[in-house]
C-alpha positions in Angstrom: -49.7 96.6 -11.3 -49.3 93.3 -12.9 -52.1 90.8 -12.9 -51.6 87.3 -12.1 -53.1 85.0 -14.6 -53.8 81.2 -13.6 -51.8 78.7 -16.1 -54.7 76.2 -15.2 -57.7 75.5 -13.4 -59.7 72.6 -12.3 -57.0 70.0 -11.9 -54.0 69.3 -12.4 -52.6 69.0 -9.0 -51.6 72.1 -6.3 -48.2 72.6 -7.9 -49.5 73.3 -11.3 -52.3 75.5 -9.7 -49.7 77.8 -8.1 -48.1 78.9 -11.2 -48.8 82.0 -12.5 -48.6 84.1 -15.5 -47.7 87.9 -14.8 -49.0 90.5 -17.1 -51.9 92.5 -17.8 -54.1 93.8 -20.6 -52.0 96.6 -22.3 -53.0 99.1 -24.6 -50.5 97.6 -26.8 -52.4 94.1 -26.8 -55.7 96.0 -27.3 -54.8 97.9 -30.4 -53.1 94.8 -32.1 -56.1 93.0 -31.4 -58.6 95.7 -32.8 -56.4 95.8 -36.1 -56.6 92.0 -36.5 -60.2 92.1 -36.0 -60.7 94.1 -39.1 -60.2 90.9 -40.9 -63.2 89.3 -39.3 -65.2 92.7 -40.0 -64.2 92.5 -43.7 -65.5 88.9 -44.2 -68.5 89.2 -42.2 -69.4 92.2 -44.7 -68.4 90.2 -47.7 -70.4 87.2 -46.7 -73.7 89.0 -46.0 -73.3 91.8 -49.0 -73.8 88.7 -51.1 -77.2 88.0 -50.1 -78.1 91.4 -50.1 -77.1 92.4 -53.7 -79.3 89.1 -54.5 -82.3 90.6 -53.5 -81.8 93.8 -55.4 -83.3 94.0 -59.1 -80.4 95.9 -60.9 -78.3 93.2 -59.9 -80.6 90.3 -61.0 -81.2 91.9 -64.3 -77.5 92.4 -64.8 -76.2 89.4 -64.2 -79.0 86.8 -63.5 -82.0 87.4 -66.0 -83.4 84.2 -65.7 -83.8 84.6 -62.0 -85.4 87.9 -62.5 -87.8 87.1 -65.3 -88.8 83.4 -63.5 -89.3 84.1 -59.9 -92.7 85.2 -59.7 -94.0 81.8 -61.5 -92.3 79.4 -58.7 -93.6 78.7 -55.4 -92.8 80.5 -52.3 -90.0 77.8 -51.1 -88.2 77.7 -54.9 -88.4 81.3 -56.3 -84.7 81.8 -55.7 -83.5 78.3 -56.8 -80.8 78.8 -59.2 -77.7 76.9 -59.3 -75.6 79.5 -60.8 -77.0 82.3 -58.7 -76.2 80.0 -55.3 -72.9 79.3 -57.0 -71.9 83.0 -56.8 -72.5 83.0 -53.0 -71.2 79.7 -52.5 -67.8 80.4 -54.7 -66.7 82.0 -51.3 -66.6 79.1 -49.1 -65.1 76.9 -52.4 -62.2 79.5 -53.0 -61.5 79.3 -49.1 -60.9 75.6 -49.1 -57.5 76.5 -51.2 -56.4 78.4 -48.7 -56.8 76.0 -46.0 -54.3 74.0 -47.8 -51.6 76.8 -48.3 -52.0 78.9 -45.3 -50.3 76.8 -42.9 -47.1 77.2 -44.6 -46.8 81.2 -44.5 -48.1 81.2 -41.3 -45.4 78.9 -40.0 -42.4 80.1 -42.4 -43.1 83.7 -42.8 -45.0 84.4 -39.6 -48.6 85.5 -38.4 -47.8 89.3 -39.8 -46.7 88.7 -43.3 -49.7 86.1 -43.8 -52.1 88.8 -42.7 -50.4 91.3 -45.0 -50.7 88.9 -48.0 -54.5 88.1 -47.4 -54.9 91.9 -47.4 -53.5 92.6 -50.8 -55.7 89.3 -52.2 -58.9 91.1 -50.4 -58.5 94.1 -51.8 -57.8 92.9 -55.4 -60.9 90.7 -55.5 -63.1 93.6 -54.1 -61.7 95.9 -56.9 -62.5 93.4 -59.5 -66.0 92.6 -58.2 -67.2 96.0 -57.8 -66.0 96.8 -61.1 -67.5 93.7 -62.8 -68.7 94.0 -66.6 -69.7 90.1 -66.9 -70.1 87.1 -64.8 -66.5 85.9 -65.2 -65.3 89.2 -63.5 -68.0 89.0 -60.8 -67.3 85.2 -59.8 -63.3 86.1 -60.3 -63.5 88.9 -57.5 -65.6 86.8 -55.4 -63.3 83.9 -55.5 -60.1 86.0 -54.6 -62.1 87.4 -51.5 -62.8 84.1 -50.8 -59.1 83.0 -50.7 -58.3 86.0 -48.3 -61.2 85.4 -45.9 -60.1 81.9 -45.9 -56.6 82.9 -44.6 -58.1 85.4 -42.4 -60.4 82.9 -40.6 -57.3 80.5 -39.6 -54.8 83.3 -38.9 -56.9 85.8 -37.0 -58.0 83.6 -33.9 -54.4 81.9 -33.6 -53.1 85.8 -33.7 -55.1 86.8 -31.1 -54.7 83.6 -28.9 -50.9 83.9 -29.1 -51.0 87.6 -28.2 -53.7 87.9 -25.4 -53.0 87.3 -21.9 -55.1 83.9 -20.7 -57.4 85.7 -18.2 -58.8 88.0 -21.1 -58.0 85.6 -24.2 -62.0 84.2 -24.6 -62.9 88.1 -24.5 -60.4 89.3 -27.0 -60.9 86.3 -29.3 -64.6 87.2 -28.8 -64.0 90.4 -30.8 -63.6 88.4 -33.5 -67.2 87.6 -33.6 -68.3 91.2 -32.8 -66.4 92.5 -35.6 -67.9 89.7 -38.0 -71.3 90.6 -36.6 -70.7 94.3 -37.4 -69.5 93.5 -40.6 -73.1 92.0 -41.4 -74.8 94.9 -39.9 -72.7 97.1 -42.2 -73.8 94.9 -45.0 -77.5 94.9 -44.4 -77.4 99.0 -43.8 -75.4 99.1 -47.1 -77.7 96.9 -49.2 -80.6 98.6 -47.6 -79.5 102.0 -48.7 -77.9 101.1 -52.3 -81.1 99.4 -53.3 -82.3 103.0 -53.8 -79.8 103.9 -56.2 -80.6 102.5 -59.6 -78.8 101.0 -61.6 -75.1 101.0 -59.6 -76.1 100.7 -56.2 -75.1 97.1 -56.2 -71.7 98.3 -57.4 -71.6 100.7 -54.4 -72.5 98.0 -51.9 -69.9 95.5 -53.3 -67.1 98.1 -53.4 -67.8 99.2 -49.8 -65.9 96.1 -48.7 -62.6 98.0 -49.5 -63.1 100.0 -46.3 -62.2 97.3 -43.9 -60.1 95.7 -46.4 -57.9 98.8 -46.3 -57.4 98.5 -42.3 -56.8 94.8 -42.9 -53.9 95.7 -45.5 -52.5 98.3 -43.3 -52.6 96.2 -40.4 -50.5 93.7 -42.1 -47.9 96.4 -42.3 -47.9 97.7 -39.1 -49.0 94.9 -36.6 -45.9 92.7 -34.8 -45.7 89.2 -35.1 -46.6 86.9 -31.9 -43.8 85.8 -29.5 -44.5 82.4 -30.3 -44.3 82.8 -34.2 -41.1 84.8 -33.6 -39.3 82.4 -31.3 -40.5 79.5 -33.8 -38.6 81.0 -36.8 -35.5 81.7 -34.6 -35.7 84.8 -33.1 -35.7 84.2 -29.1 -34.6 87.8 -28.2 -37.0 89.5 -30.3 -39.7 87.3 -29.1 -39.0 87.9 -25.4 -39.2 91.5 -26.3 -42.4 91.7 -27.7 -43.7 89.4 -24.7 -42.7 92.1 -22.2 -44.4 94.8 -24.2 -47.5 93.1 -24.7 -47.3 91.8 -21.0 -46.3 95.4 -19.8 -44.0 93.6 -17.4 -40.6 92.0 -17.5 -41.5 89.3 -15.4 -42.5 86.8 -17.9 -40.0 84.1 -17.3 -42.8 81.3 -16.6 -44.6 82.2 -20.1 -41.7 82.5 -21.9 -40.6 79.1 -20.8 -43.9 77.4 -21.7 -43.8 79.2 -25.2 -40.4 77.7 -25.4 -40.9 74.4 -24.5 -43.9 74.5 -26.9 -41.6 75.7 -29.6 -39.0 73.3 -29.2 -41.7 70.7 -29.0 -43.1 72.2 -32.4 -39.4 72.0 -34.2 -39.6 68.2 -33.6 -42.4 68.0 -36.1 -41.2 68.5 -39.7 -44.5 66.9 -41.4 -47.2 68.6 -39.1 -50.0 67.7 -41.5 -49.0 63.6 -40.7 -48.5 64.8 -37.0 -52.3 65.1 -37.2 -53.0 61.7 -37.3 -51.0 60.6 -34.2 -53.2 59.2 -31.4 -52.0 62.0 -28.8 -53.7 64.6 -31.1 -56.9 62.7 -31.5 -58.9 64.4 -29.1 -58.2 67.9 -30.2 -58.3 66.8 -33.8 -61.9 65.6 -33.3 -63.1 68.5 -31.1 -61.6 70.8 -33.9 -63.1 69.3 -36.7 -66.5 68.8 -35.1 -67.2 72.2 -34.1 -66.8 73.8 -37.5 -69.1 71.1 -38.9 -71.8 71.8 -36.0 -71.1 75.4 -36.7 -72.4 75.2 -40.1 -74.9 72.8 -39.3 -76.8 75.4 -37.1 -77.9 76.8 -40.4 -77.5 80.3 -39.2 -74.8 81.0 -42.1 -77.4 80.1 -44.4 -79.6 82.7 -42.9 -76.7 85.5 -43.4 -76.7 84.4 -47.0 -80.0 84.4 -48.1 -81.8 86.3 -45.4 -83.0 88.8 -47.8 -84.1 86.9 -50.4 -85.7 84.4 -47.9 -87.9 87.2 -46.8 -88.7 88.3 -50.1 -90.2 84.9 -50.7 -92.4 85.6 -47.8 -94.0 88.4 -49.7 -91.9 91.2 -48.0 -90.9 93.9 -50.6 -86.9 94.5 -51.3 -86.9 97.5 -49.0 -88.5 95.6 -46.3 -86.6 92.4 -47.0 -83.2 94.2 -46.7 -84.4 96.1 -43.9 -85.2 93.3 -42.0 -81.7 92.0 -42.8 -80.2 95.2 -41.4 -82.0 94.4 -38.1 -80.9 90.9 -38.1 -77.1 92.4 -38.2 -77.6 94.7 -35.4 -79.1 91.9 -33.6 -75.9 90.2 -33.8 -73.7 93.1 -32.8 -75.4 93.1 -29.8 -75.2 89.6 -29.1 -71.6 89.4 -29.9 -70.9 92.3 -27.6 -72.8 90.3 -24.9 -70.3 87.1 -25.8 -67.3 89.1 -25.1 -68.8 90.4 -21.6 -69.4 86.8 -20.4 -67.4 84.5 -22.0 -64.6 84.7 -19.4 -67.0 85.0 -16.7 -69.5 82.1 -17.5 -67.4 79.9 -19.5 -67.3 78.4 -23.0 -69.6 75.8 -22.5 -72.4 77.2 -20.3 -72.8 79.9 -23.4 -73.0 76.9 -25.8 -75.8 75.2 -23.8 -78.0 78.6 -23.6 -77.2 79.1 -27.2 -77.9 75.8 -28.3 -81.2 75.8 -26.2 -82.4 79.2 -27.8 -81.7 78.0 -31.4 -83.6 75.0 -30.9 -86.6 76.6 -29.8 -86.4 79.2 -32.4 -86.1 77.1 -35.2 -88.6 74.5 -34.2 -91.1 78.1 -33.8 -90.1 79.1 -37.4 -90.6 75.5 -38.9 -94.2 75.4 -37.2 -95.1 79.1 -38.6 -94.5 78.3 -41.9 -95.9 74.7 -41.8 -99.2 76.2 -40.9 -99.0 79.5 -42.4 -97.2 79.7 -45.7 -99.0 78.6 -48.6 -97.0 77.1 -51.8 -98.3 80.2 -53.7 -99.8 82.8 -51.4 -97.7 85.1 -49.2 -98.2 84.8 -45.4 -100.2 87.6 -43.7 -97.7 90.6 -42.9 -98.4 89.6 -39.2 -97.3 86.1 -40.0 -94.1 87.4 -41.9 -93.2 89.6 -39.0 -93.3 87.0 -36.1 -91.0 85.2 -38.9 -88.4 88.1 -38.8 -88.6 88.3 -34.8 -88.2 84.8 -34.3 -84.9 84.7 -36.6 -83.9 87.6 -34.6 -84.1 85.6 -31.6 -82.4 82.5 -33.4 -79.4 84.6 -34.3 -78.9 86.3 -31.2 -78.6 82.6 -29.5 -76.2 81.6 -32.3 -74.0 84.6 -32.3 -73.3 84.7 -28.7 -72.7 81.2 -28.3 -71.6 79.0 -31.4 -70.5 81.9 -33.8 -68.5 83.5 -31.1 -66.5 80.5 -29.9 -66.3 78.3 -33.0 -62.8 80.2 -33.6 -62.3 80.4 -29.9 -62.0 77.1 -28.6 -59.9 75.6 -31.5 -57.7 78.4 -31.5 -56.9 77.6 -27.8 -56.7 73.7 -28.1 -54.4 72.9 -30.5 -50.8 72.5 -29.4 -48.3 74.8 -31.1 -46.7 71.9 -32.8 -49.7 71.2 -34.6 -51.6 74.7 -34.5 -51.0 75.9 -38.0 -51.9 72.4 -39.7 -54.8 71.6 -37.3 -56.1 75.2 -38.0 -56.0 74.6 -41.5 -58.0 71.3 -41.3 -60.5 73.1 -39.0 -61.2 75.8 -41.8 -61.1 73.2 -44.5 -64.1 71.6 -42.7 -65.9 75.1 -42.0 -65.7 76.0 -45.4 -66.4 72.2 -47.4 -69.5 72.1 -45.1 -70.5 75.8 -45.8 -70.0 75.5 -49.5 -72.7 72.7 -49.5 -75.0 74.1 -47.5 -74.7 77.5 -49.6 -74.7 75.6 -52.7 -77.8 73.4 -51.8 -79.9 75.7 -49.4 -82.4 76.5 -51.9 -82.6 73.3 -53.3 -83.4 71.7 -50.0 -85.7 74.5 -49.1 -87.6 73.7 -52.3 -87.7 70.1 -51.5 -87.9 70.0 -47.7 -89.9 73.5 -47.3 -90.6 74.2 -43.6 -88.8 70.7 -42.8 -85.4 72.4 -43.4 -85.7 74.3 -40.0 -86.8 70.9 -38.1 -83.3 69.4 -39.8 -81.2 72.0 -38.5 -83.0 71.9 -35.1 -82.1 68.2 -35.0 -78.4 68.6 -35.3 -78.1 71.5 -32.7 -79.6 68.9 -30.2 -77.0 66.4 -31.2 -74.2 69.0 -30.9 -75.2 70.3 -27.7 -74.8 67.0 -26.2 -71.4 66.8 -27.8 -70.2 69.6 -26.0 -71.6 68.3 -22.6 -70.0 65.1 -23.1 -66.5 65.9 -24.9 -65.6 69.3 -24.8 -63.5 70.4 -21.9 -63.7 73.9 -20.4 -61.0 76.0 -21.4 -62.0 79.1 -19.4 -58.4 80.8 -17.9 -56.2 78.0 -19.0 -52.8 79.2 -20.2 -52.9 78.7 -23.9 -49.8 76.6 -24.0 -51.2 74.3 -21.0 -54.8 73.2 -22.3 -53.2 69.6 -23.4 -53.5 69.1 -19.8 -57.6 69.4 -19.9 -57.4 66.4 -22.1 -55.2 64.4 -20.0 -57.7 64.8 -17.5 -60.8 64.4 -19.3 -63.2 61.3 -18.5 -63.2 60.0 -21.9 -59.8 61.8 -23.9 -57.2 60.9 -21.1 -57.3 57.2 -22.7 -55.6 58.8 -25.7 -53.4 61.4 -24.2 -50.1 60.4 -22.2 -49.8 62.2 -19.1 -47.2 65.1 -18.8 -44.9 62.7 -16.8 -45.1 60.1 -19.4 -44.5 62.2 -22.4 -41.2 63.1 -20.7 -40.0 60.0 -19.6 -41.0 58.7 -23.5 -39.3 60.7 -26.2 -41.4 60.2 -29.4 -39.9 60.5 -32.7 -42.5 62.6 -34.7 -40.6 62.1 -38.1 -40.3 58.5 -38.2 
C-alpha cells in the first residue's frame, strides 16, 4: 500500500497541509541510493588514508625524508610541521575547488548519472597513479585527480539522493552518505593499521585499496538511472514520469510530478544560474547554504580525520597504537552515522545539530584542558592521559558525525530550488573545500603556534554555529523537496527577502535581464 508523504509541515495553510505525495520506499530507490553512497565511501577512505600513510615510516622515508629525520628534534606540537607534507594532504581540497566550478555544467546538461560516471573514471585513474607512484610528482598527481573526482561526487551525490528519495525518508537516505563516508574512514584506519606491518610497500597497498569502492562507484555510473527532475529538465517528460512511477512504486504521482514540472519550468527561465544566485529572493538559501559548509570545517573534525594518526604519535603513542586509535575513531564514526540515519527524520535536523554542538563543545574544551595541563613541549604525557585524549576524541567525533557531518550535505541538498540547485551546490562545495584546504594546509602550523589553544579556538566556532542554527536555519524534516522555499517565506527573519508564492505568481521576474 502506498504511503502518503506530507508536502509540508509546520505552516503554509490548511490547503497546503492537505496535499500529499503518494508513494513508498521501494527496493529500487534503496538499490540506487546504495550505489550512490559508494561515492562517499571512496571519499571517506581517501581523506583518511592520507593521515594513515603519513604515520608510516616507510612512506616518510620514500617521499618526505626530512620529516622522518627531523621529527625527533621538535617539540610535541611541531613534530610533523612540514608544508610539503601538509600540501600532500590538502591538495585533495585544492583540486576539489576546480571541480566545484565545472560540475554544474555536466550535472545540468548531461544529467546526474553521466556526471557520476565521469567522476568515477577520474577517481580510478588517480588511484592507479597514486598507488604506483615512483616520485613525489606522481604521488601528488594521483591525489589531485582523486580530489577532482571527490569534489564532483560531494556535489552530485546529495542532489542525486535528494531527487530520488520520497520526502518522508529523504533525511534518512541522505544520511547514508555520512554512514558510507564514515565507513570509508573506518576502512582506511583498519587498512593503515594492517599495511603498516608490510614493509616497505604497505603504503602502496593502503593507497591502492581506494580502488575497491572506486570500482563500484564507476560501475554505478554505468547502471544507475537518472533522476526524474534531471530527466525532465533535459527534455524527456515521458521518461521522467516513468522513472518517478518506478521509484515511488505507484502510478499515482500526479501531484509530485506537477511540482517537479513547475520547478523545471522555473529552472528553464534561468540561463545564467550562477548570476541568479545573487538575486534577493535566493539570498536566504545562499547564506544558509554557504555558512553550513564553513561551520562544518570550523568544527575542526576534518583536521582530526586528516591528522589523527600523526597527532597521536606526537603524544608519544607508537605507530601501531596511533593507527589502532585512528581505526577506533573510524568505528565510532560508523556507529554514530547509523544513529543519525535512525533519528534524523524522527527528531529533525535542528535537534541533532543542537545536541552535536553541545557534545563537540564540551569535548574540545576537555581535550584542550588535558593538553594544557598534561602535555609538556618535549616529554610525552603518561599513557593514561594519552588514552583519555583518545577517548574524548571519540566522544567529539561521535557528536560531529551524527550532527554536522551527517547534515552538512542533507540541508543544502534540500533547501536550494531546482533552478539554482546545480550552481548553488557548486558554491556550497567551493566554500567547503576552500575552508577545508586552508585548515588542512595550516593545521600543524597553527597547532605548533597555538598548541592546546587550537581546541579552544574550534570550540568557540562551535558555539557560534549552534546559535546560527537556532536563529536562522529552518527545519526541513518531512517537507517535499520542491516545497522547501515555503519555509523561507514563513521564517521570522528570511521572509523579508523572499516573496510569497502568491506574489511570485502575480509578478513575473525576468531572470535573464
